[in-house]
Coordinates of N, CA and C in Angstrom, one line a residue:
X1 N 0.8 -1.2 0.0 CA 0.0 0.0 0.0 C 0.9 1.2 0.0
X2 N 0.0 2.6 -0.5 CA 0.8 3.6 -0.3 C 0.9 4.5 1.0
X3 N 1.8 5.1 1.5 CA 1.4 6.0 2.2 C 2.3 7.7 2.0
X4 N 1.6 8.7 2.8 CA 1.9 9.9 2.8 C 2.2 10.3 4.2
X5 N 2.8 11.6 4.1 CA 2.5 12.5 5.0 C 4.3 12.4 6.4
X6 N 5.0 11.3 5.5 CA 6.3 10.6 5.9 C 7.2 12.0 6.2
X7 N 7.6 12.3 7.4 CA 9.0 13.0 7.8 C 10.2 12.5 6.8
X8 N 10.9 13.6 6.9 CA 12.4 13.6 6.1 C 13.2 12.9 6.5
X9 N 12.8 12.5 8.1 CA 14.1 11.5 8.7 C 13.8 10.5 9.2
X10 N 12.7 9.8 8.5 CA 12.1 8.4 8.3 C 13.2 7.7 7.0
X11 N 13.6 6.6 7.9 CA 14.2 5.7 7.1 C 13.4 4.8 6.7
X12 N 14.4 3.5 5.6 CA 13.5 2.3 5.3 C 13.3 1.4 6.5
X13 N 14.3 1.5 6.8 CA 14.2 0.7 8.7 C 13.3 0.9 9.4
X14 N 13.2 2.9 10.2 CA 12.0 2.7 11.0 C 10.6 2.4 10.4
X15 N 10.2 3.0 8.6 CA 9.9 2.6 8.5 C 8.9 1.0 8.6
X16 N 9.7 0.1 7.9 CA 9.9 -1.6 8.6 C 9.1 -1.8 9.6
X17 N 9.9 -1.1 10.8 CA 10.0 -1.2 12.5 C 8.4 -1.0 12.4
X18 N 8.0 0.2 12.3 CA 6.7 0.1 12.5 C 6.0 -0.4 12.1
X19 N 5.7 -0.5 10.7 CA 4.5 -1.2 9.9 C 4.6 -2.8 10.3
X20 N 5.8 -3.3 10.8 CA 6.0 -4.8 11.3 C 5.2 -4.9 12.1
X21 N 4.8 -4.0 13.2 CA 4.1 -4.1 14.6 C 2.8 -4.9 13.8
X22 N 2.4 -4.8 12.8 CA 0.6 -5.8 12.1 C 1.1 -6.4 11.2
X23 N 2.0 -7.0 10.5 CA 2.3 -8.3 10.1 C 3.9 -8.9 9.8
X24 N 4.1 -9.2 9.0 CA 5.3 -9.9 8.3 C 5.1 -8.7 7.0
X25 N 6.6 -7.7 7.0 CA 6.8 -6.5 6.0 C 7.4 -7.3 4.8
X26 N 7.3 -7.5 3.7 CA 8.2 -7.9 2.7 C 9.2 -6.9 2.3
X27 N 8.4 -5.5 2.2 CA 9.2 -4.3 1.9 C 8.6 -2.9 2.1
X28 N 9.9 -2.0 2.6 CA 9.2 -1.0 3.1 C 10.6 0.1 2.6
X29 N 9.9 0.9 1.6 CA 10.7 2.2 0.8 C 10.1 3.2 0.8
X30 N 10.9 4.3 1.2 CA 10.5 5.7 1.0 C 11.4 6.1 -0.4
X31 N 10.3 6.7 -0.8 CA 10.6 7.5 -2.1 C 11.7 8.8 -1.8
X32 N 13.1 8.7 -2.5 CA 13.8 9.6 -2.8 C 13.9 10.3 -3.9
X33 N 13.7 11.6 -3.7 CA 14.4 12.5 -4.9 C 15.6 12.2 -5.4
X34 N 15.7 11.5 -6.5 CA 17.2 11.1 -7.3 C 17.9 12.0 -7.8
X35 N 17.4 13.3 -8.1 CA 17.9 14.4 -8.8 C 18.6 15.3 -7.6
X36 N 18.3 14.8 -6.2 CA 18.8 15.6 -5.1 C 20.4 14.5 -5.0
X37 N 21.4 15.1 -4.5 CA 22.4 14.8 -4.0 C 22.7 14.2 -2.7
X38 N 22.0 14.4 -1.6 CA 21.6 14.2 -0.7 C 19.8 12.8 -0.2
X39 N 19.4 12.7 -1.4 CA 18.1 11.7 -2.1 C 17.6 12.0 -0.8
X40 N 17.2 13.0 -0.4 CA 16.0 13.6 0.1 C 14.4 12.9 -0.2
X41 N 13.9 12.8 1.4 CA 12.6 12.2 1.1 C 11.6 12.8 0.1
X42 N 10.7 11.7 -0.7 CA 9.6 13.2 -1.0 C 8.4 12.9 -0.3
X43 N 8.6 12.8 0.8 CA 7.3 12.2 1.9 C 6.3 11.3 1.7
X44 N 6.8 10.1 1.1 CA 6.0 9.2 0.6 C 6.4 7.8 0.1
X45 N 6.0 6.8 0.5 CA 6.3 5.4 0.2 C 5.3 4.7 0.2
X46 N 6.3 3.5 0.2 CA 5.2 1.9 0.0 C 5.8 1.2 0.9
X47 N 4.3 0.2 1.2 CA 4.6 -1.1 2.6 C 4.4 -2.0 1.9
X48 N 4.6 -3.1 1.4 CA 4.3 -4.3 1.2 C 4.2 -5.7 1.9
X49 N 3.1 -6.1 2.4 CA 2.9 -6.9 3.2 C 3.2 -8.5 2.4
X50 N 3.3 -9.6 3.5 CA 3.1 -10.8 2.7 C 1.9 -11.4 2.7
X51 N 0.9 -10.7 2.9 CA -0.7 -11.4 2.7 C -1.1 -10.0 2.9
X52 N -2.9 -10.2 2.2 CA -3.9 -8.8 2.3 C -4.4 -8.7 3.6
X53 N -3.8 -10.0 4.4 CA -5.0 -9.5 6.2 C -3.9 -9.2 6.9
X54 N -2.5 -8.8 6.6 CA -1.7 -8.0 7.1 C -1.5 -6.8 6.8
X55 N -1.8 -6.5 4.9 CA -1.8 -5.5 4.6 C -2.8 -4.4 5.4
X56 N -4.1 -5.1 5.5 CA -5.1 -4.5 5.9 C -5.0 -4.0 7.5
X57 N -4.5 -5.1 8.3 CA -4.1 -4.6 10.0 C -3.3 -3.5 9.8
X58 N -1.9 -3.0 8.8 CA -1.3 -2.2 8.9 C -2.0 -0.8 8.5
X59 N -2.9 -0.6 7.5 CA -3.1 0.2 6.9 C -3.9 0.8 8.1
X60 N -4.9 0.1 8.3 CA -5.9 0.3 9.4 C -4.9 1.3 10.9
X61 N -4.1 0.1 11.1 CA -2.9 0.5 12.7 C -2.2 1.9 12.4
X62 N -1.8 2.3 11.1 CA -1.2 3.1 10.5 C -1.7 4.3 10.4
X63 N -3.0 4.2 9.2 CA -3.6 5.7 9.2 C -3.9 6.3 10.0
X64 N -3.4 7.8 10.3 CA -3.6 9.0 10.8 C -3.0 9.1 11.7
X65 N -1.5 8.2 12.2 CA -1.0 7.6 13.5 C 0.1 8.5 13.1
X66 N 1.2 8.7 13.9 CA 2.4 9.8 14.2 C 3.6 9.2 13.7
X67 N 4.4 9.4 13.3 CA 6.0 8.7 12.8 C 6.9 9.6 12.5
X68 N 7.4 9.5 13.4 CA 8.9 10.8 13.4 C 7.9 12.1 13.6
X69 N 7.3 12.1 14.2 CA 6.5 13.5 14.6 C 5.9 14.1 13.4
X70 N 5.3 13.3 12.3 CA 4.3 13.4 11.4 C 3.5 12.5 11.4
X71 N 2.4 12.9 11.2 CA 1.1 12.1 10.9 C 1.1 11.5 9.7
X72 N 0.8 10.4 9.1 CA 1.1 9.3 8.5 C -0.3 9.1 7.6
X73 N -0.7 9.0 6.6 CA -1.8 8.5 6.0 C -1.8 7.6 5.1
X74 N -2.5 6.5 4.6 CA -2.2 5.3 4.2 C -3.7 4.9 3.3
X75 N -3.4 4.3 1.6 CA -4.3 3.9 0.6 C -3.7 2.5 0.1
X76 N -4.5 2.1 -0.5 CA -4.0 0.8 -1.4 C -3.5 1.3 -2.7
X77 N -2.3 1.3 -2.9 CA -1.1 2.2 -3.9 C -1.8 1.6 -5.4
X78 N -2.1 2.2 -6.1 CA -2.9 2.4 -7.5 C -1.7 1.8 -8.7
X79 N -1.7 1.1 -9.7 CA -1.3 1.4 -10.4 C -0.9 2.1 -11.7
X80 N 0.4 2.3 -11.6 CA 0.9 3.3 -12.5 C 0.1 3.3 -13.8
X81 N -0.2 4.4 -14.5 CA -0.6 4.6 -16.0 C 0.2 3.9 -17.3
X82 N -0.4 3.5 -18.0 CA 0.8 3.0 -18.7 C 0.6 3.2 -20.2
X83 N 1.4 4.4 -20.9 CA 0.5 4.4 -22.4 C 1.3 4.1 -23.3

């Protein structure tokens, strides 16, 4: 799933760390600006669970909840356009 609303000094780790607390994470990435030198967050990533009834505990445990002293919001990540 996707989420928003991620501090600048959220790693892939704490990330992990928390979304682990409702199931087994397969992967957990914050989006960096590659064009930055420094790959600066751009307040936003993906959790990937290893089942939908973990995905769903996290999303649920997650949204609107605090991480690095931001509020955190959480969707089922859409896919990309493709033309």
């Amino acid at each position: 799933f996707f989420f928003a609303g991620l501090s600048g000094r959220t790693t892939n780790q704490k990330l992990r760390e928390a979304f682990a607390n409702f199931g087994d994470v397969i992967q957990a990435k914050v989006v960096t600006d590659r064009s930055s030198l420094s790959s600066h967050s751009k307040g936003y990533g993906f959790v990937r669970y290893s089942n939908l009834e973990d995905a769903e505990k996290g999303m649920e445990g997650m949204d609107g909840q605090f991480l690095d002293g931001r509020v955190i919001f959480t969707e089922y990540a859409k896919p990309k356009d493709t033309l």
